[in-house]
DNA sequence: CCATGAAATGAGAGTAACTCTCAAAAGATG
DNA sequence: CATCTTTTGAGAGTTACTCTCATTTCATGG
C-alpha cells in the first residue's frame, strides 16, 4: 500500500534489543528520509539533489545510495507491505476474500493517514507532479500486488501465478492507485476512505451504464 | 495500447504529399528506433548507450534526445493511441461499451502482432527485465488509460474526470498490462488473444471464489 | 534559380544520478 | 585490549539528459 502508508521505518522510539549497529542504521535511514522530505517541501523535488540530502542528513552521498537505490525510492519506500499481507492472512478464513481485502485496505489507509499524514500527502503530490516518481510508484505497487496475489491465491484456491489472480490483483492495484491520484488532484479535500469505498465498488461491480 | 502495438511510425513505404522535411523526420525517427532495437538484440538494454544508438542511426546524440525524451521512450513510444480511441468512437453507439472495448482491444492486439511481432516481443521482454522500462511502461499506459477514459465517459454518461471512470479504466489498464507480463514470462507460448479474453472476463466478472 | 527566412542538426560544455573501488572508522566479539 | 567484520567516506568514472550557439538544410517568394 505504498501510496498511503507513512515513511517511517518501524517502531522508532522503542528500539528493542537491537545492537547499536542496527539502531544506527535505522536512524540514518530515517534521517535521510526526513532530510529529503524537508528539502522537497522547501525547494521541490527536481531542485533537490542527492548531495543536498546527504549534507542535511549528515552522511556522505555514497551512504545515501547505499540506503536507497534511487532518489525516488527515498520518497516511496515503506516497510508496510509484509504487515499488510500478514493482516490479510489473519482475517477469518470463511470471510469472502473481497471482504477481507476491503477490511485490510481500510485499515492500512487509516493507519497511514493517522501516523504520518504529511508524508502521505507529499507522496501523493509527487506522484502527481513528477513523472519519474509516478512511474516508480506504479512499479512498486506492482510488487505489492504480487504479495497480495499470493494471499488471494491461497484463499481462492488458485495458484498465485495464475493469470486470473495476477490480472485481478493488478487491476485492483491500478484502480486504487488512481484513487490516490484523484485525491491529490483535488487537493485532499475529499474523504479518502470514502473515495476508496467508491473505488472498490466500481472494481467489484463494474461501471453501471447510465444510458443503455 | 502501448505494450502490444508495433514501433513503426505511420505508413512508411507510402509517404504521401508530405514535404521533404517531414519525410526526413519520419525517417530519422524510425532509423533511431531500428538502431535501438538492433543494438538491444545484440547487447541488451543496459549495455546499449545512447551514443551507440546515435552512431548506428547516423545522427548526433543531440538529435536522439530531440526525438525521444528518454532512452526508454525509444523503445516504448508508439502512435497508436489516437487510432485506438478513434476506433472506439466508431463503434455503434448502442453497443454496450464493455463490448466495444473488447472489440477495439482485440483489434489492436491483432494489428500489433501482425504488423511487427518482433517489436512487440522485445517490448514485453524489456518490460519484464528492465525495471526502468516497466515503470515507464506503466506510466504510459496510464496516459492511454486517460484517453480511453474520455471515450468511456462519453458513452456511459459520466464525466471523464469522475472517480468512477478513472478507477475503472486504470484497473482495466492495470489488468491488461499484467497480461503482457504474463505472456512474456511464459516465453510467448500462449495465444495472446486468448489470454486477453480470460483477463477481460476476470475484470468484468471478478474472481469467482473456488472454495466458498 | 537564387535570396531570404525558418527549422533541423551537430558540437560541446555542463549537471546530476548513479557505480565501483579502496582505505579509514566504528561496532561486535573473545 | 586485540582482532575481525561491517559500515562509512572520499574520489574517480560512466551515462543519461539539458542548454546554447553556430552551421547546415529545407521552404518560399520573387
XYZ file of C-alpha atoms (C1' of nucleotides) in Angstrom:
484
model
C 0.000 0.000 0.000
C 2.807 2.281 -0.840
C 0.897 5.468 -1.519
C -0.940 5.903 1.688
C 1.376 4.468 4.262
C 3.834 6.510 6.281
C 7.508 6.788 5.611
C 8.858 5.985 8.988
C 10.838 2.852 9.485
C 9.472 0.783 12.268
C 8.756 1.417 15.855
C 11.036 4.359 16.283
C 11.040 5.470 19.849
C 11.305 1.997 21.273
C 14.221 0.212 19.690
C 14.198 -3.123 21.427
C 17.277 -5.204 21.991
C 18.794 -4.461 18.633
C 22.538 -3.940 18.571
C 23.887 -0.437 18.375
C 24.710 -1.113 14.764
C 21.143 -1.899 13.797
C 19.780 1.052 15.695
C 22.154 3.387 13.930
C 21.105 2.045 10.585
C 17.509 2.802 11.334
C 18.465 6.249 12.440
C 20.361 7.143 9.303
C 17.580 5.718 7.238
C 15.009 7.992 8.749
C 17.477 10.883 8.837
C 17.850 10.598 5.090
C 14.145 10.408 4.585
C 13.378 13.319 6.844
C 16.023 15.444 5.180
C 14.544 14.577 1.828
C 11.022 15.477 2.796
C 12.183 18.745 4.300
C 14.163 19.745 1.245
C 11.370 18.813 -1.088
C 8.995 20.914 0.911
C 11.364 23.849 0.606
C 12.520 23.537 -2.987
C 10.523 20.913 -4.776
C 11.636 17.522 -5.956
C 13.713 18.252 -9.025
C 15.651 21.050 -7.386
C 16.671 18.799 -4.548
C 19.918 16.996 -5.260
C 21.195 13.918 -3.549
C 24.203 15.903 -2.435
C 21.973 18.305 -0.546
C 20.114 15.435 1.004
C 23.361 13.877 2.139
C 24.538 17.145 3.596
C 21.410 17.764 5.596
C 21.233 14.199 6.811
C 24.914 14.453 7.731
C 26.059 11.475 5.758
C 28.045 11.126 2.595
C 26.356 10.849 -0.800
C 27.687 7.315 -1.054
C 25.761 6.400 2.042
C 22.547 7.787 0.646
C 22.842 5.470 -2.318
C 23.674 2.601 -0.075
C 20.398 3.021 1.726
C 18.212 3.828 -1.252
C 18.919 2.602 -4.740
C 17.338 5.631 -6.360
C 16.250 9.079 -5.387
C 12.625 8.194 -5.950
C 12.891 5.346 -3.525
C 13.736 7.694 -0.708
C 10.276 9.080 -1.052
C 8.439 5.917 -1.875
C 9.824 3.009 0.050
C 7.996 1.786 3.053
C 8.002 -1.360 5.101
C 4.320 -1.982 5.420
C 3.742 -4.483 2.675
C 4.522 -7.541 4.799
C 2.360 -6.202 7.583
C -0.458 -5.746 5.150
C -0.176 -9.296 3.949
C 0.018 -10.697 7.456
C -3.070 -8.767 8.359
C -4.848 -10.259 5.400
C -3.893 -13.743 6.402
C -5.296 -13.177 9.843
C -8.784 -12.488 8.607
C -11.240 -15.297 9.299
C -10.868 -17.962 6.670
C -14.548 -18.164 5.908
C -14.887 -14.470 5.141
C -15.333 -13.783 1.435
C -11.939 -12.562 0.443
C -13.168 -9.470 -1.294
C -14.484 -8.512 2.086
C -11.144 -9.308 3.687
C -9.398 -7.101 1.215
C -11.770 -4.330 1.976
C -11.054 -4.548 5.670
C -7.325 -4.709 5.300
C -7.113 -1.833 2.902
C -9.337 0.249 5.025
C -7.130 -0.371 7.985
C -3.954 0.372 6.043
C -5.388 3.666 4.965
C -6.474 4.601 8.436
C -3.113 3.786 9.924
C -1.216 5.553 7.182
C -3.260 8.700 7.434
C -3.135 8.789 11.191
C 0.503 8.030 11.655
C 2.070 10.340 9.139
C -0.404 12.414 7.200
C 2.204 14.764 5.828
C 4.266 12.030 4.238
C 1.142 10.565 2.787
C 0.210 13.839 1.226
C 3.667 14.631 -0.066
C 3.821 11.278 -1.709
C 0.560 11.664 -3.490
C 1.549 15.107 -4.597
C 4.843 13.946 -6.014
C 3.100 11.107 -7.701
C 1.019 13.686 -9.443
C 3.741 16.103 -10.400
C 6.886 14.113 -11.026
C 6.598 11.523 -13.748
C 9.616 9.613 -12.526
C 8.041 9.245 -9.133
C 4.721 8.202 -10.525
C 6.376 5.620 -12.697
C 8.319 4.195 -9.825
C 5.234 4.244 -7.695
C 3.301 2.126 -10.129
C 6.246 -0.181 -10.268
C 6.314 -0.605 -6.534
C 2.569 -1.046 -6.474
C 3.005 -3.977 -8.757
C 5.297 -5.545 -6.196
C 2.668 -5.048 -3.564
C 0.228 -6.557 -5.992
C 2.239 -9.713 -6.236
C 2.275 -10.137 -2.490
C -1.428 -9.610 -2.285
C -1.781 -12.047 -5.114
C -0.162 -14.767 -3.088
C -2.574 -14.228 -0.247
C -5.555 -14.010 -2.528
C -4.465 -17.121 -4.332
C -4.371 -19.139 -1.172
C -7.850 -18.078 -0.269
C -9.442 -18.522 -3.634
C -7.925 -21.894 -4.282
C -5.794 -20.896 -7.234
C -2.108 -20.540 -7.892
C -0.597 -17.133 -7.278
C 0.957 -17.398 -10.699
C -2.309 -17.972 -12.430
C -3.250 -15.396 -14.961
C -6.559 -14.837 -13.256
C -5.126 -13.938 -9.892
C -2.459 -11.734 -11.356
C -4.829 -9.836 -13.544
C -7.242 -9.404 -10.727
C -4.763 -8.061 -8.211
C -3.103 -5.768 -10.678
C -6.394 -4.334 -11.753
C -7.199 -3.802 -8.117
C -3.903 -2.056 -7.517
C -4.236 0.025 -10.643
C -7.652 1.220 -9.611
C -6.583 2.053 -6.108
C -3.565 3.973 -7.300
C -5.909 6.119 -9.250
C -7.720 6.944 -6.041
C -4.558 8.451 -4.612
C -4.051 10.491 -7.733
C -7.602 11.705 -7.735
C -7.341 12.631 -4.104
C -4.147 14.621 -4.657
C -5.544 16.333 -7.725
C -8.472 17.603 -5.723
C -6.177 18.948 -3.037
C -7.002 16.289 -0.489
C -10.401 17.738 0.128
C -12.366 14.541 -0.211
C -12.512 11.935 2.475
C -10.024 9.372 1.386
C -11.805 6.451 2.968
C -14.976 7.327 1.153
C -13.235 7.642 -2.207
C -11.744 4.290 -1.528
C -15.128 2.711 -0.911
C -16.467 4.092 -4.156
C -13.470 2.750 -5.995
C -13.878 -0.697 -4.525
C -17.482 -0.720 -5.578
C -16.586 0.103 -9.148
C -13.948 -2.569 -9.227
C -16.258 -5.172 -7.784
C -19.391 -4.389 -9.684
C -18.112 -2.679 -12.824
C -19.311 0.593 -14.198
C -23.073 0.598 -14.383
C -24.106 2.085 -17.687
C -26.145 5.180 -17.222
C -27.602 5.469 -20.714
C -28.142 1.973 -22.013
C -2.169 0.054 -26.043
C 1.484 0.572 -25.781
C 2.661 -2.917 -24.991
C 1.334 -4.807 -27.920
C 1.449 -2.331 -30.731
C 4.272 -2.038 -33.200
C 7.002 0.532 -33.068
C 6.824 1.826 -36.573
C 5.810 5.376 -37.157
C 2.997 5.622 -39.649
C 2.533 4.493 -43.117
C 6.140 4.082 -44.012
C 6.569 2.982 -47.567
C 3.991 5.402 -48.912
C 4.858 8.867 -47.712
C 2.132 10.960 -49.246
C 2.433 14.634 -50.096
C 4.415 15.473 -47.019
C 7.245 17.903 -47.518
C 10.762 16.578 -47.725
C 11.299 17.882 -44.226
C 8.522 15.853 -42.716
C 9.532 12.749 -44.579
C 13.071 13.083 -43.314
C 11.858 13.421 -39.766
C 9.933 10.224 -40.015
C 12.957 8.538 -41.474
C 15.304 9.533 -38.668
C 12.698 8.593 -36.150
C 12.470 5.071 -37.419
C 16.206 4.946 -38.007
C 16.775 5.660 -34.352
C 14.249 3.090 -33.313
C 15.586 0.415 -35.587
C 19.125 1.066 -34.432
C 17.971 0.785 -30.858
C 16.165 -2.494 -31.363
C 19.133 -3.928 -33.202
C 21.606 -2.923 -30.521
C 19.399 -4.207 -27.758
C 19.102 -7.505 -29.523
C 22.887 -7.707 -29.725
C 23.921 -6.408 -26.332
C 20.914 -5.977 -24.129
C 19.288 -2.816 -22.932
C 21.631 -1.561 -20.245
C 24.749 -2.119 -22.277
C 23.371 -0.063 -25.117
C 24.298 3.589 -24.772
C 22.638 6.493 -26.473
C 25.925 7.296 -28.123
C 25.953 3.908 -29.803
C 22.410 4.359 -30.899
C 23.248 7.727 -32.399
C 26.232 6.309 -34.188
C 24.352 3.444 -35.755
C 21.440 5.635 -36.730
C 23.920 8.107 -38.211
C 22.755 11.102 -36.245
C 24.239 13.022 -33.358
C 23.385 12.184 -29.764
C 21.680 15.551 -29.507
C 19.315 14.531 -32.229
C 18.408 11.320 -30.490
C 17.288 13.301 -27.472
C 15.401 15.693 -29.657
C 13.312 12.859 -30.965
C 12.879 10.900 -27.759
C 12.902 12.477 -24.338
C 14.320 9.408 -22.675
C 16.019 6.203 -23.683
C 13.045 4.177 -22.550
C 10.796 6.131 -24.827
C 12.705 4.973 -27.871
C 11.510 1.507 -27.108
C 8.079 2.328 -25.847
C 6.583 5.182 -27.752
C 4.050 4.480 -30.378
C 1.474 6.479 -32.211
C -1.459 4.190 -31.945
C -3.295 5.609 -29.003
C -5.300 8.134 -31.011
C -6.167 5.484 -33.554
C -7.375 3.259 -30.785
C -9.622 5.936 -29.428
C -10.986 6.840 -32.836
C -11.776 3.216 -33.423
C -13.614 3.089 -30.146
C -15.685 6.094 -31.050
C -16.677 4.464 -34.300
C -18.335 1.517 -32.631
C -22.125 1.561 -32.805
C -23.449 3.792 -30.088
C -25.942 1.273 -28.802
C -23.349 -1.419 -28.255
C -22.644 -1.999 -24.565
C -19.378 -0.276 -24.129
C -17.667 -3.158 -22.426
C -18.291 -4.982 -25.641
C -16.885 -2.074 -27.639
C -13.758 -2.133 -25.568
C -13.410 -5.803 -26.150
C -13.602 -5.354 -29.892
C -11.198 -2.493 -30.027
C -8.594 -4.114 -27.842
C -8.851 -7.308 -29.769
C -8.256 -5.455 -32.976
C -5.333 -3.512 -31.540
C -3.708 -6.728 -30.468
C -4.252 -8.375 -33.799
C -2.796 -5.455 -35.694
C 0.146 -5.093 -33.365
C 1.061 -8.731 -33.516
C 0.676 -8.934 -37.237
C 2.490 -5.782 -38.190
C 5.573 -6.012 -36.064
C 5.710 -9.114 -33.920
C 9.366 -8.711 -33.070
C 8.969 -5.242 -31.612
C 6.002 -6.450 -29.652
C 8.012 -9.246 -28.189
C 11.071 -7.173 -27.433
C 8.944 -4.684 -25.616
C 7.305 -7.225 -23.438
C 10.645 -8.739 -22.689
C 12.162 -5.441 -21.673
C 9.144 -4.705 -19.594
C 9.909 -7.865 -17.745
C 13.623 -7.436 -17.345
C 14.346 -3.729 -17.072
C 12.638 -2.021 -14.161
C 13.040 1.420 -15.686
C 11.249 0.283 -18.790
C 8.471 -1.369 -16.869
C 7.969 1.733 -14.799
C 7.813 3.925 -17.833
C 5.503 1.496 -19.494
C 3.007 1.639 -16.690
C 3.270 5.378 -16.817
C 2.487 5.468 -20.488
C -0.318 3.026 -20.003
C -1.878 5.441 -17.631
C -1.860 8.038 -20.380
C -3.599 5.577 -22.640
C -5.988 4.959 -19.806
C -6.936 8.587 -19.632
C -7.745 8.699 -23.327
C -9.837 5.586 -23.047
C -11.467 7.152 -20.060
C -12.660 10.066 -22.107
C -14.261 7.784 -24.618
C -15.770 5.585 -21.978
C -17.091 8.593 -20.146
C -18.939 9.844 -23.168
C -20.587 6.511 -23.639
C -21.544 5.893 -20.077
C -22.910 9.327 -19.431
C -20.352 10.365 -16.861
C -17.536 12.838 -16.744
C -14.111 11.609 -17.769
C -12.816 13.141 -14.576
C -15.188 11.230 -12.390
C -13.570 8.940 -9.917
C -15.598 6.034 -11.172
C -14.443 6.297 -14.761
C -10.850 6.842 -13.808
C -10.740 3.939 -11.437
C -12.413 1.710 -13.928
C -10.109 2.474 -16.830
C -6.986 2.287 -14.744
C -7.979 -1.027 -13.328
C -8.614 -2.208 -16.854
C -5.223 -0.999 -17.985
C -3.505 -2.477 -14.978
C -5.023 -5.842 -15.602
C -4.173 -5.830 -19.261
C -0.589 -4.825 -18.601
C -0.315 -7.884 -16.480
C -1.335 -9.963 -19.456
C 1.683 -8.742 -21.391
C 3.943 -9.570 -18.497
C 2.453 -12.993 -18.103
C 2.829 -13.641 -21.772
C 6.484 -12.601 -21.780
C 7.243 -14.597 -18.656
C 5.955 -17.733 -20.310
C 8.095 -17.128 -23.357
C 5.235 -16.085 -25.608
C 3.978 -19.602 -25.843
C 0.362 -18.867 -25.046
C -2.028 -17.394 -27.524
C -2.103 -13.750 -26.643
C -5.645 -13.166 -27.779
C -6.862 -15.993 -25.616
C -5.026 -14.714 -22.546
C -6.577 -11.393 -23.224
C -10.067 -12.848 -23.264
C -9.513 -14.575 -19.985
C -8.262 -11.339 -18.464
C -11.272 -9.415 -19.663
C -13.534 -11.989 -18.139
C -11.849 -11.676 -14.779
C -12.052 -7.926 -14.911
C -15.684 -7.946 -15.861
C -16.929 -10.668 -13.612
C -14.413 -10.690 -10.795
C -12.614 -13.699 -9.437
C -15.100 -16.431 -8.764
C -14.287 -17.973 -5.410
C -13.442 -21.595 -5.740
C -13.743 -22.621 -2.119
C -16.503 -20.543 -0.539
C 17.356 29.931 -59.798
C 18.591 32.466 -56.174
C 17.944 35.159 -51.794
C 15.926 35.260 -47.515
C 13.780 33.178 -43.556
C 12.738 29.138 -40.693
C 13.631 24.831 -38.977
C 16.638 20.911 -38.034
C 21.195 19.421 -36.888
C 25.802 18.972 -34.659
C 29.308 20.203 -31.462
C 30.455 20.976 -26.960
C 30.133 22.162 -22.276
C 27.626 21.251 -18.059
C 24.680 18.807 -14.443
C 23.246 15.174 -11.611
C 22.126 10.417 -10.752
C 24.202 6.525 -10.102
C 28.514 2.778 -9.765
C 32.954 0.988 -8.132
C 36.979 0.775 -5.508
C 39.666 1.216 -1.598
C 41.180 2.932 2.694
C 39.649 4.665 7.266
C 36.348 4.445 11.103
C 33.231 2.145 14.198
C 30.793 -1.627 16.301
C 30.979 -6.676 17.588
C 33.474 -10.458 19.913
C 36.554 -13.260 22.563
C 42.505 -4.674 24.591
C 43.141 -7.067 20.031
C 41.173 -8.732 16.140
C 37.609 -9.345 12.835
C 33.589 -7.557 10.390
C 30.632 -4.169 8.888
C 29.792 0.442 7.683
C 31.297 4.701 6.011
C 33.615 8.376 3.229
C 36.384 10.004 -0.500
C 37.072 10.165 -5.123
C 37.085 8.885 -9.800
C 34.256 7.332 -13.639
C 30.030 6.470 -16.544
C 25.885 7.899 -18.683
C 21.500 9.952 -19.331
C 19.944 14.233 -20.178
C 19.986 19.800 -20.804
C 21.320 24.162 -22.933
C 23.492 27.145 -26.101
C 25.103 28.550 -30.379
C 26.969 28.166 -34.902
C 26.077 25.620 -39.219
C 23.508 23.205 -42.361
C 19.255 22.077 -44.778
C 14.781 22.753 -46.435
C 10.833 26.061 -47.727
C 9.227 30.143 -50.288
C 8.539 34.263 -52.996
C 10.401 36.883 -56.404
